[in-house]
Coordinates of C-alpha atoms in Angstrom, one line a residue:
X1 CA 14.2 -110.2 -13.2
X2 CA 12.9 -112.6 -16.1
X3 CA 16.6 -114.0 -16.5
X4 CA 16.7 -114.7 -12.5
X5 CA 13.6 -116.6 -12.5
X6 CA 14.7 -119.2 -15.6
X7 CA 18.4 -119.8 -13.9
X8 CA 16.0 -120.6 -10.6
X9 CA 13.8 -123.3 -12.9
X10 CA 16.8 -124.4 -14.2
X11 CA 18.6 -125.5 -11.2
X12 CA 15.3 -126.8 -9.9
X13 CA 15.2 -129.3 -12.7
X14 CA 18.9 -130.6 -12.2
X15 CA 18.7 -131.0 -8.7
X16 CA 15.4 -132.0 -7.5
X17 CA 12.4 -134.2 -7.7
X18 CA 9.3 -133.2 -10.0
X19 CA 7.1 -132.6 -6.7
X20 CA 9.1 -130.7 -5.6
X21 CA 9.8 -128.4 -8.4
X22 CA 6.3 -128.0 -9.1
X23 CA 5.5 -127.0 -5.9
X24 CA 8.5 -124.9 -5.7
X25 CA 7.3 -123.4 -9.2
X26 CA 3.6 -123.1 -7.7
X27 CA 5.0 -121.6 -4.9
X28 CA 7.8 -119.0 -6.5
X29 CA 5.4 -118.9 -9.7
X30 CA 6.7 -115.4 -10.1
X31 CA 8.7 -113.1 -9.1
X32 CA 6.2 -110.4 -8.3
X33 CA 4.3 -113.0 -5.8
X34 CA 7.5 -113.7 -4.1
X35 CA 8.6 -110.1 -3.2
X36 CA 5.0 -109.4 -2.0
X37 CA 5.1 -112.2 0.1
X38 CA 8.2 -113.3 1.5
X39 CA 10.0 -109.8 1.3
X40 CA 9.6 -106.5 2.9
X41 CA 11.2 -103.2 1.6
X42 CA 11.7 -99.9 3.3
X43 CA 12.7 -96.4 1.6
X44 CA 16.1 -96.3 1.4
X45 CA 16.6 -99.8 2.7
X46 CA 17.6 -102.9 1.6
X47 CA 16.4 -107.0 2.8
X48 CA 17.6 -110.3 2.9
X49 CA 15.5 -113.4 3.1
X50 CA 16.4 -117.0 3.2
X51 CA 14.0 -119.7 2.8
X52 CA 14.7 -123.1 4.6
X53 CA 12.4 -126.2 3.4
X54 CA 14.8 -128.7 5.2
X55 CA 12.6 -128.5 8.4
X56 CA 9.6 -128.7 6.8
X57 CA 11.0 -132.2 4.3
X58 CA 13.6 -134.6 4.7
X59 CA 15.6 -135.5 1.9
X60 CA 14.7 -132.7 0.1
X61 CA 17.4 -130.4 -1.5
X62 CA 17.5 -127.2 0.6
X63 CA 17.8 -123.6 -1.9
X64 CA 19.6 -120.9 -0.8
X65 CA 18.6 -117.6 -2.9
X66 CA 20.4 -114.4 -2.8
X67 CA 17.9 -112.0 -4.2
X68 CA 19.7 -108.4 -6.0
X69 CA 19.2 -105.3 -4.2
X70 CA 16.0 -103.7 -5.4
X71 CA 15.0 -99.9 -5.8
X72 CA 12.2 -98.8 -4.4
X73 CA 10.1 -97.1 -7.4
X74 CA 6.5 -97.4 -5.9
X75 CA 4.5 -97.9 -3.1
X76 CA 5.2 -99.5 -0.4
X77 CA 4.7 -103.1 0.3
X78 CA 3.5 -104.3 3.3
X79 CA 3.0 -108.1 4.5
X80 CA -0.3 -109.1 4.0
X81 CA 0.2 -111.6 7.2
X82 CA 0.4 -108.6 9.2
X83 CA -2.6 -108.1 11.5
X84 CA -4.9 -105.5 9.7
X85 CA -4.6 -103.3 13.1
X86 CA -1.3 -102.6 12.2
X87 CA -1.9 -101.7 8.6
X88 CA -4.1 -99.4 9.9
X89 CA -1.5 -97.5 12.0
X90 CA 1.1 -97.4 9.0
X91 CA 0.9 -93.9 7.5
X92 CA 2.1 -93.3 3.7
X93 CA 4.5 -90.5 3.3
X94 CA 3.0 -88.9 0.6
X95 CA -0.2 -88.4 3.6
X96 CA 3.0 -87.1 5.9
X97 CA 3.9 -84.6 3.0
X98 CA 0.2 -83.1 2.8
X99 CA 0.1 -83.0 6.7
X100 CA 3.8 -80.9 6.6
X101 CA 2.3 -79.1 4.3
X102 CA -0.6 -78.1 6.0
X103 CA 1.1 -77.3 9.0
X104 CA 3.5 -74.9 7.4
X105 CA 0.5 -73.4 5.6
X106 CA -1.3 -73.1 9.0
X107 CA 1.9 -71.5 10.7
X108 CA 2.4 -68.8 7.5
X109 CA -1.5 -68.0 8.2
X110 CA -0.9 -68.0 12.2
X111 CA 2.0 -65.3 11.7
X112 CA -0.2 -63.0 9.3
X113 CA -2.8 -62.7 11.7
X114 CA -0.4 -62.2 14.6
X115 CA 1.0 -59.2 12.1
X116 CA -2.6 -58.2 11.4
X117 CA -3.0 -58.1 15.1
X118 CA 0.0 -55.8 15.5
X119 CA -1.2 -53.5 12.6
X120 CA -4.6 -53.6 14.3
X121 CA -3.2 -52.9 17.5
X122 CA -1.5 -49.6 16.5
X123 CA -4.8 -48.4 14.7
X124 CA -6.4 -49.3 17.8
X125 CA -3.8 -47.1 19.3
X126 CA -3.8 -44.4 16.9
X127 CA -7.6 -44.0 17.3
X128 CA -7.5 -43.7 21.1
X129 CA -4.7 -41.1 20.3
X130 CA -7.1 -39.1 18.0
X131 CA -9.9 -39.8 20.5
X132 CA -8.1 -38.1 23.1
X133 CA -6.7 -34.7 21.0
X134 CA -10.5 -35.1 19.9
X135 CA -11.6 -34.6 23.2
X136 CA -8.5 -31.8 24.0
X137 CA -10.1 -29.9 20.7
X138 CA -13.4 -30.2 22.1
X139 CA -12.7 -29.0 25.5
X140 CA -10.6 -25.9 23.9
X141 CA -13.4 -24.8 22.2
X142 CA -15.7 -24.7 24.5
X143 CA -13.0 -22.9 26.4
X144 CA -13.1 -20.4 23.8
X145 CA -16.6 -20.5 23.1
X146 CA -17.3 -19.5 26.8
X147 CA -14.1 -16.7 26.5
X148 CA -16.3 -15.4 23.8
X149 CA -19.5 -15.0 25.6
X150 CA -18.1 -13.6 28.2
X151 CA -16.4 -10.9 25.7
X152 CA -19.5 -10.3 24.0
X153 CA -21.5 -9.5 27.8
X154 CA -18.9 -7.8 28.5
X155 CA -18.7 -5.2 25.6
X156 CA -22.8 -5.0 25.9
X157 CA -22.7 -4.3 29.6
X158 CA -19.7 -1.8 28.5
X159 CA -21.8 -0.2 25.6
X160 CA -24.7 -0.4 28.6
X161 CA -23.0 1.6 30.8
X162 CA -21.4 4.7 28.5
X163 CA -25.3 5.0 27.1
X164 CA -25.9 5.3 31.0
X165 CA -23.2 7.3 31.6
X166 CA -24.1 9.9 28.1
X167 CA -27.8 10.0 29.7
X168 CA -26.3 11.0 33.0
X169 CA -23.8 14.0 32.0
X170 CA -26.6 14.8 29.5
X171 CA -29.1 15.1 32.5
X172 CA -26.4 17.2 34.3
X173 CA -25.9 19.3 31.4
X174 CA -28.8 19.9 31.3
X175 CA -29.4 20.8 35.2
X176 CA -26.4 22.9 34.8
X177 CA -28.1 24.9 31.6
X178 CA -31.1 25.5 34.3
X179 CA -29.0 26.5 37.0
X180 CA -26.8 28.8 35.2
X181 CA -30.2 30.4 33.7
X182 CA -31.4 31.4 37.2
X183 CA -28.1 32.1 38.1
X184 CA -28.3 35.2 35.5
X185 CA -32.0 36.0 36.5
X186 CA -30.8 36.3 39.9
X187 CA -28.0 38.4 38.9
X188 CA -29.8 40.3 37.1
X189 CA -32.4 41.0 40.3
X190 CA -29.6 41.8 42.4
X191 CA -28.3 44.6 39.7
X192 CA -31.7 45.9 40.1
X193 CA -32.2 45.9 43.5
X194 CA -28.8 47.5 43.7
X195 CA -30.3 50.1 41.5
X196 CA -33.1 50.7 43.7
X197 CA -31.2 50.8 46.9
X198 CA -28.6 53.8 44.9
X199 CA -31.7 55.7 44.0
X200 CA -33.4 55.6 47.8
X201 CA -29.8 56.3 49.0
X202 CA -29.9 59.3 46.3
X203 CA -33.7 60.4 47.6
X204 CA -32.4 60.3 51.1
X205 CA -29.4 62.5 50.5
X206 CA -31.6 64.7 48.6
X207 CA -34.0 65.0 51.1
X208 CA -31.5 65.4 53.9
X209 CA -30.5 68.2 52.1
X210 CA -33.8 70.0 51.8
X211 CA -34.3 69.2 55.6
X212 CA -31.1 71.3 56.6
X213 CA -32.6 74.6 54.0
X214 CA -35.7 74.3 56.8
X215 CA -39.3 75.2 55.6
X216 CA -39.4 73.7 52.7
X217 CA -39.9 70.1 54.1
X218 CA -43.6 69.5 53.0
X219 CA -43.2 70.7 49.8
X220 CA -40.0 68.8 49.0
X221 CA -41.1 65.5 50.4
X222 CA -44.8 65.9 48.1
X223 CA -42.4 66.8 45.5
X224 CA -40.2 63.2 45.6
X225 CA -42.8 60.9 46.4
X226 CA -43.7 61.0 42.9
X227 CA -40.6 59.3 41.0
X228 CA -40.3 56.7 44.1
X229 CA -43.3 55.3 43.0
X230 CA -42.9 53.5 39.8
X231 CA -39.7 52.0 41.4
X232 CA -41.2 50.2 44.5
X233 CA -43.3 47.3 43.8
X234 CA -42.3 47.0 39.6
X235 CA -39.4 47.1 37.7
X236 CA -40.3 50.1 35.5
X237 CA -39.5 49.2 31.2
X238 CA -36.4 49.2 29.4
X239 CA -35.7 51.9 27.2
X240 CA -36.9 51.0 23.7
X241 CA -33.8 51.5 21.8
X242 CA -31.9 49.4 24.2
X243 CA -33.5 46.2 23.0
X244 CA -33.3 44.6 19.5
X245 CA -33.9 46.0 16.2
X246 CA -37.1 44.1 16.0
X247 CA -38.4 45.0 19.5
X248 CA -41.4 44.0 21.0
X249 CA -43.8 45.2 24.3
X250 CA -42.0 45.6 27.6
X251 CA -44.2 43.0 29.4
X252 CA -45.0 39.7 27.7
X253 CA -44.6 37.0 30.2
X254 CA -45.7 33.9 27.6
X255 CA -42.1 34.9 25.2
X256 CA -40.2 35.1 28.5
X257 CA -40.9 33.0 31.5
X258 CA -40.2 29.5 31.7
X259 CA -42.7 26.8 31.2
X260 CA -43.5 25.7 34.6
X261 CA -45.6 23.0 33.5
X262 CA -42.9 21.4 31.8
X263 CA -39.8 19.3 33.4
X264 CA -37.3 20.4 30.2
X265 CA -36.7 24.1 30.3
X266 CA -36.4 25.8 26.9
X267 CA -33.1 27.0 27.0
X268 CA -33.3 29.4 24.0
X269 CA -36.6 31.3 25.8
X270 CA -34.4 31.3 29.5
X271 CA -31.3 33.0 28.1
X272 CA -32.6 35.1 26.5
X273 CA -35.0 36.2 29.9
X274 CA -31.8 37.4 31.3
X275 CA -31.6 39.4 28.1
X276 CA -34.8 41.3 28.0
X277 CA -34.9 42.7 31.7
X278 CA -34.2 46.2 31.8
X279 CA -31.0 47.6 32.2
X280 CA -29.9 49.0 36.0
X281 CA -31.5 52.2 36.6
X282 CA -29.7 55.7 37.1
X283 CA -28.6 56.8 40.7
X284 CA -30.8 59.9 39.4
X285 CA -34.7 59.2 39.1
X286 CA -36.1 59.7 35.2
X287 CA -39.1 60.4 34.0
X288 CA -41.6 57.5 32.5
X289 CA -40.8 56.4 29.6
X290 CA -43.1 57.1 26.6
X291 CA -44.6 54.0 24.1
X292 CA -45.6 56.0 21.2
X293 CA -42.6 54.9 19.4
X294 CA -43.0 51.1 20.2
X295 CA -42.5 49.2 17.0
X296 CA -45.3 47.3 16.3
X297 CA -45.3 43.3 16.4
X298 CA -45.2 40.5 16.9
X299 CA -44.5 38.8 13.1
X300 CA -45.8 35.8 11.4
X301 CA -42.0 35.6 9.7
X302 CA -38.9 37.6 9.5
X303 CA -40.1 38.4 5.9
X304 CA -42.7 40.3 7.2
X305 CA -40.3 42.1 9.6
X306 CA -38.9 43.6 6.8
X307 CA -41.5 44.6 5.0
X308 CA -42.6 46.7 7.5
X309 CA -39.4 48.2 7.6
X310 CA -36.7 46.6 10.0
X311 CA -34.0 45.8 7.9
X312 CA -31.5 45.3 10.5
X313 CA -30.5 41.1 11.8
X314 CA -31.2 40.8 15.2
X315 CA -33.7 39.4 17.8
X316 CA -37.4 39.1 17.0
X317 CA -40.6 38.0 18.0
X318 CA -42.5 36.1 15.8
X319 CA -46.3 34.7 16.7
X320 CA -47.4 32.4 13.4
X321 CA -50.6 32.7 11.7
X322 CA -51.8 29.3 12.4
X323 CA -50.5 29.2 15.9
X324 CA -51.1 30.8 19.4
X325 CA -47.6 30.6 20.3
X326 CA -44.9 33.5 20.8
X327 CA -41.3 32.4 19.9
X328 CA -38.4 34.4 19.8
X329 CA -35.6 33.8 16.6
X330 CA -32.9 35.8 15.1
X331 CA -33.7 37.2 11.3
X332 CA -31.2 37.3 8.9
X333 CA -32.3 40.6 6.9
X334 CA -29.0 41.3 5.0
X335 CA -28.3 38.0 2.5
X336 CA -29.8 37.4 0.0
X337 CA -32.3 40.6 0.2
X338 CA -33.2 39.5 3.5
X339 CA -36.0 38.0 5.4
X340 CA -34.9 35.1 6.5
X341 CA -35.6 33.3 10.0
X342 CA -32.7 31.3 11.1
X343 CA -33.8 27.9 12.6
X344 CA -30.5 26.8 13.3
X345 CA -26.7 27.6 13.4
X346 CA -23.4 26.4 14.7
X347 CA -20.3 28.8 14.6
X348 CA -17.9 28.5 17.9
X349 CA -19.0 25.1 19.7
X350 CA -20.1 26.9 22.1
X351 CA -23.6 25.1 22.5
X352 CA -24.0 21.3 23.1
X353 CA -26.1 20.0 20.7
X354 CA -26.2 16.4 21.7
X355 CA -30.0 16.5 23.4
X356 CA -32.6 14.2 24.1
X357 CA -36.2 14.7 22.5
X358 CA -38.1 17.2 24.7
X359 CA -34.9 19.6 24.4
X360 CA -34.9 19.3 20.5
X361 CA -38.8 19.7 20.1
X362 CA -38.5 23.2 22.2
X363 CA -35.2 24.3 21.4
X364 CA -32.3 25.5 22.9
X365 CA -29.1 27.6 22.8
X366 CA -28.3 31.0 22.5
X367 CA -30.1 33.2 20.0
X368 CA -27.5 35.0 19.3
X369 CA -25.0 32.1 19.0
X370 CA -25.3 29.0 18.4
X371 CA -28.8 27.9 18.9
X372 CA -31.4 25.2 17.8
X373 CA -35.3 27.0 17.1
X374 CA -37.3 24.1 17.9
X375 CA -39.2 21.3 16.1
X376 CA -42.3 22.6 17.1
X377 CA -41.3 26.2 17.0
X378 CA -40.2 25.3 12.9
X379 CA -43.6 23.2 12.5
X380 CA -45.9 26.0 13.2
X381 CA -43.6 28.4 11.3
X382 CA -43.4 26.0 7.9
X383 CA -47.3 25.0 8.4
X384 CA -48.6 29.0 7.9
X385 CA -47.5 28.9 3.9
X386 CA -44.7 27.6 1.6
X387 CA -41.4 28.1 2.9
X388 CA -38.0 27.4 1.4
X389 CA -34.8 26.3 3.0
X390 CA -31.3 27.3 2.2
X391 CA -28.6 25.6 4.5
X392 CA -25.3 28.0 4.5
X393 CA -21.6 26.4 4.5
X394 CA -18.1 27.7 5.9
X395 CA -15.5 25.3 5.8
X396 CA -12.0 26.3 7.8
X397 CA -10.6 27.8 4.6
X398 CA -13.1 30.6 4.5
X399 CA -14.5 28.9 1.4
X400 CA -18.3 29.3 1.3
X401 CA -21.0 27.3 -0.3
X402 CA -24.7 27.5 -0.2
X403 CA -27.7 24.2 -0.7
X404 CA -31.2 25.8 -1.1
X405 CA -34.6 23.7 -1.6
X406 CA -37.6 25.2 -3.1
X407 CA -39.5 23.8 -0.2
X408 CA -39.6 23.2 3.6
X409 CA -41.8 21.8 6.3
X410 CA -42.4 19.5 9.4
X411 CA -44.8 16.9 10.1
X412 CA -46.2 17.1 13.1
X413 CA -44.7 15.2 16.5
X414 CA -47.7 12.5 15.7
X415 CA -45.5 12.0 12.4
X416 CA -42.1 12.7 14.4
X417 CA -41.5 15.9 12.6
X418 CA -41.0 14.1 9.4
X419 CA -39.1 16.2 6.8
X420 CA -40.6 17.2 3.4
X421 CA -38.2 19.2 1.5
X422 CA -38.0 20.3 -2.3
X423 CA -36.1 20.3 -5.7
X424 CA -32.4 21.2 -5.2
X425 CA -29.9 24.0 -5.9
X426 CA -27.0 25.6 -4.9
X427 CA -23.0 24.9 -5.2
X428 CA -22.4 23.0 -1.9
X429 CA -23.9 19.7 -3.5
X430 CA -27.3 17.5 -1.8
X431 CA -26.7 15.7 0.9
X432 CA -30.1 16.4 2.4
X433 CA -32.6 14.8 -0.3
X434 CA -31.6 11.4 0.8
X435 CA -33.4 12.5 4.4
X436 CA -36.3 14.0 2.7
X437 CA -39.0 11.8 3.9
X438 CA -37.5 10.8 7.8
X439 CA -38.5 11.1 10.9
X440 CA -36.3 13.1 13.3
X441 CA -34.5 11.3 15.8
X442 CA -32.3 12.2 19.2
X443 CA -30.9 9.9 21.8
X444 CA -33.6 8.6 23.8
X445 CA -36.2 8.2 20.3
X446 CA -35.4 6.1 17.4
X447 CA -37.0 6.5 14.4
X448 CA -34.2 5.6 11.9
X449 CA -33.9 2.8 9.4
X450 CA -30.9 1.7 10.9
X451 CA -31.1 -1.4 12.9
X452 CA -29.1 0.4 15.8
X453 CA -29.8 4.2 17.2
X454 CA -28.0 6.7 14.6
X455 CA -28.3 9.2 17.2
X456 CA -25.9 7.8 19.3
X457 CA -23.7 7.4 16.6
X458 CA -23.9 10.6 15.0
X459 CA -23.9 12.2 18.7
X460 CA -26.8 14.8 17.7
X461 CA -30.3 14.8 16.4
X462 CA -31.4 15.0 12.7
X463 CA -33.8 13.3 10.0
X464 CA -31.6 10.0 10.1
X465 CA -31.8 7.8 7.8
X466 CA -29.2 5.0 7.8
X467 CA -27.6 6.9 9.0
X468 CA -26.3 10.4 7.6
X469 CA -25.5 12.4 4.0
X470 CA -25.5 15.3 6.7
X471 CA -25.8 15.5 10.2
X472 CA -25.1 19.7 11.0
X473 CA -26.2 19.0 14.6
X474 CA -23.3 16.9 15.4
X475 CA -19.8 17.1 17.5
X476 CA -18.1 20.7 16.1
X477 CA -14.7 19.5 15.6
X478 CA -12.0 22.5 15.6
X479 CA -9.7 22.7 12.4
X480 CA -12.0 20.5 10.0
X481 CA -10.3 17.0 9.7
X482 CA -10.9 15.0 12.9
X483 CA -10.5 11.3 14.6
X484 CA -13.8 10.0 16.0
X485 CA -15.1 6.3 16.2
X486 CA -17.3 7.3 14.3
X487 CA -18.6 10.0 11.8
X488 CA -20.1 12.4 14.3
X489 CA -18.9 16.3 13.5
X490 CA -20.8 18.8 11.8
X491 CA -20.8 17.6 7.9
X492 CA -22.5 17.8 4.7
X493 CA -21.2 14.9 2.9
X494 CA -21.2 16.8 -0.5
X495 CA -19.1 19.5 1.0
X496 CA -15.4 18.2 2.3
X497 CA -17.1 14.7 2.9
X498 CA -17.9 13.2 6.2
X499 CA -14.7 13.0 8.1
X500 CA -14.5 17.3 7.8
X501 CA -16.1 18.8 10.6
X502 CA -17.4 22.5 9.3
X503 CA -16.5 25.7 11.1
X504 CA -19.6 27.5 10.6
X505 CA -23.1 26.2 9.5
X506 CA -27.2 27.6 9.3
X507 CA -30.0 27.0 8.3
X508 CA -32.8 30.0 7.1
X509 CA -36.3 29.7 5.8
X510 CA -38.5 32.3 4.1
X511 CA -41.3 32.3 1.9
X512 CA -40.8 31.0 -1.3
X513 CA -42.2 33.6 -3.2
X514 CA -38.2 34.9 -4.1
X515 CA -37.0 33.1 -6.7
X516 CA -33.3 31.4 -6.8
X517 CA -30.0 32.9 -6.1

């Protein structure tokens, strides 16, 4: 460029007046003045100017300059003659750059939210998905929430109506007990009153007899009056030797009549009415009986039986010290030296011992089977002294085992007949300490620890607990191991365990005055 400029002056000087060569020189004074003004370039773009003075001076030399192509290195050069409104609209490239720049920045953030959209949109998706199964899950278990109330009213009403239906065929099993009692009493009558009509038929032919001999009629008929008396308007007594080896007086209605007064015959004092009548009479009439050999009676215990001389097991009548009741039991007067009154026993299944309340506290049965004495019969017998209990075992084996306490006694029914028993021994093991202390309880009374009615598990009546270590008033189960729901045969825990059901069981008290086995 510096090398340009001097050929330029050079030529100036050999061709043209002073003036003008200093003007041209003020005017081209450099080279940077004279591509700012005169010359325009564009990026990638090359310009050509001529300059002309021969219109502006007359005889004047006229320059024609042909300027090298020049790179663009810098900036851009615009004419400063150029309105400034125009300058204002040119826009540097660098400025074009940035705003490419920050377009495609723009567009790369524009496409990562429109992919942050579409993740969003299948969350949003996904949630209404698990909002929906949320809602199925919430509507099955209310489906089977409601499935399982019903189920649960169901089995209550269920469990409501076999404890209705066990009342009911109790209640009839108890009407049929009732009926089949007067059914015997009535029998009974009717075998008498047959009796009586053979011995008036007898009398008749007798006296027809006489009648036909002829003058003898007076006398005969004073003479036969006599034995037609006692048979008219009474039953005359049974022959003493007829009845048990205890015996008692012909006629005591309190031992054998049925409370009136009370809605739950004793069943142990009405079988054993058909028992005691007399036997039919002869077709022939007899002469009265005579009492002089009447055993005396009743007994406080079955001990005292036997000390005054009956030492054969049978039916007695007991009347304890301490009570003004008469109650008939079966004594034991052959084990163990004898003495013993049996309070309870189970041998055959003959007897149903699942009873409500008022049937345990008087007692039923058969006294000669298998019978229950009576909670209040054994409270007034264990209340006139010290009494011990031994509880006898038979399991289907013929094995036999024995559990004896030292002592024995009820509460009375203000306490629930509470048990108070004493140290044990025996070979059968204890399974009846762990009720010592527990109020007895049946069907339709609860007096168990247990939070339900052990009764109507145990399907019998017995000093519960929660529930049983024994329970020898339950189901009796032929052949020893049985299937139940539950454990309701007749067991002593100790003894074969709970799922055995015994084949022959009692229970005996007497006066502890004997020592052990």
């Amino acid at each position: 460029m510096i090398l340009t400029v001097a050929v330029l002056r050079g030529l100036l000087l050999l061709c043209g007046p002073e003036s003008t060569l200093q003007g041209d020189t003020q005017e081209f004074g450099n080279s940077d003045d004279i591509l700012e003004t005169e010359f325009v370039y564009a990026p990638k773009q090359q310009k050509r100017a001529v300059v002309d003075y021969s219109a502006s001076q007359t005889g004047k030399c006229s320059y024609t300059f042909i300027v090298p192509q020049q790179k663009n290195k810098g900036a851009i050069c615009v004419n400063s003659k150029e309105p400034e409104a125009l300058l204002e609209n040119r826009v540097n490239i660098q400025e074009l750059e940035l705003l490419n720049n920050e377009l495609q920045r723009q567009q790369l953030q524009i496409k990562a939210l429109q992919q942050l959209v579409e993740v969003d949109g299948g969350v949003i998706n996904e949630v209404k998905l698990l909002r929906k199964e949320s809602h199925n899950m919430n509507s099955r278990v209310t489906q089977l929430y409601m499935q399982l109330l019903h189920e649960i009213i169901r089995k209550r009403d269920n469990a409501l109506e076999v404890s209705r239906l066990e009342t009911h065929v109790l209640n009839h099993t108890n009407e049929m007990g009732r009926l089949a009692s007067r059914y015997r009493d009535l029998e009974h009558k009717y075998q008498h009153l047959s009796a009586l009509a053979s011995n008036q038929t007898a009398l008749l032919v007798q006296l027809e007899e006489h009648c036909k001999q002829g003058g003898y009629l007076y006398r005969v008929t004073q003479k036969h009056r006599r034995p037609i008396q006692p048979h008219s308007p009474a039953i005359p007594p049974p022959p003493i030797p007829a009845l048990s080896p205890g015996g008692y007086r012909p006629y005591h209605p309190p031992s054998f009549t049925r409370h009136t007064n009370n809605p739950m015959t004793n069943d142990i004092q009405s079988d054993q009415n058909a028992k005691a009548l007399p036997p039919p009479l002869s077709t022939v009439p007899s002469a009265t009986y005579s009492l002089t050999n009447e055993p005396s009676g009743p007994f406080k215990d079955c001990l005292e039986a036997l000390d005054s001389g009956y030492t054969t097991s049978g039916m007695y009548l007991l009347k304890p010290d301490s009570g003004n009741r008469l109650m008939q039991v079966w004594c034991d007067q052959t084990q163990d030296f004898g003495g013993w009154t049996v309070i309870q026993r189970r041998q055959d299944g003959s007897v149903n011992f699942f009873r409500n309340w008022e049937t345990y506290k008087q007692g039923f049965g058969n006294i000669d089977g298998e019978y229950w004495l009576g909670l209040e019969n054994i409270y007034w017998l264990t209340n006139q002294g010290t009494y011990k209990l031994v509880v006898t075992l038979e399991d289907w084996t013929g094995r036999k085992t024995f559990a004896e306490y030292t002592s024995f006694r009820l509460e009375s029914e203000a306490d629930s007949y509470r048990l108070r028993i004493g140290r044990y021994h025996g070979n059968a093991g204890d399974s009846l300490t762990w009720h010592n202390g527990k109020q007895f309880t049946t069907l339709d009374r609860d007096h168990d620890v247990y939070t339900g009615n052990c009764a109507h598990y145990q399907k019998g009546g017995w000093w519960y607990n929660a529930c049983a270590h024994s329970n020898l008033n339950g189901v009796w189960y032929r052949g020893g191991h049985y299937r139940s729901r539950y454990q309701d045969g007749v067991y002593w825990a100790e003894f074969r365990g709970g799922a055995y059901s015994l084949k022959k069981v009692s229970m005996m008290i007497r006066p502890s005055a004997n020592t052990f086995h």
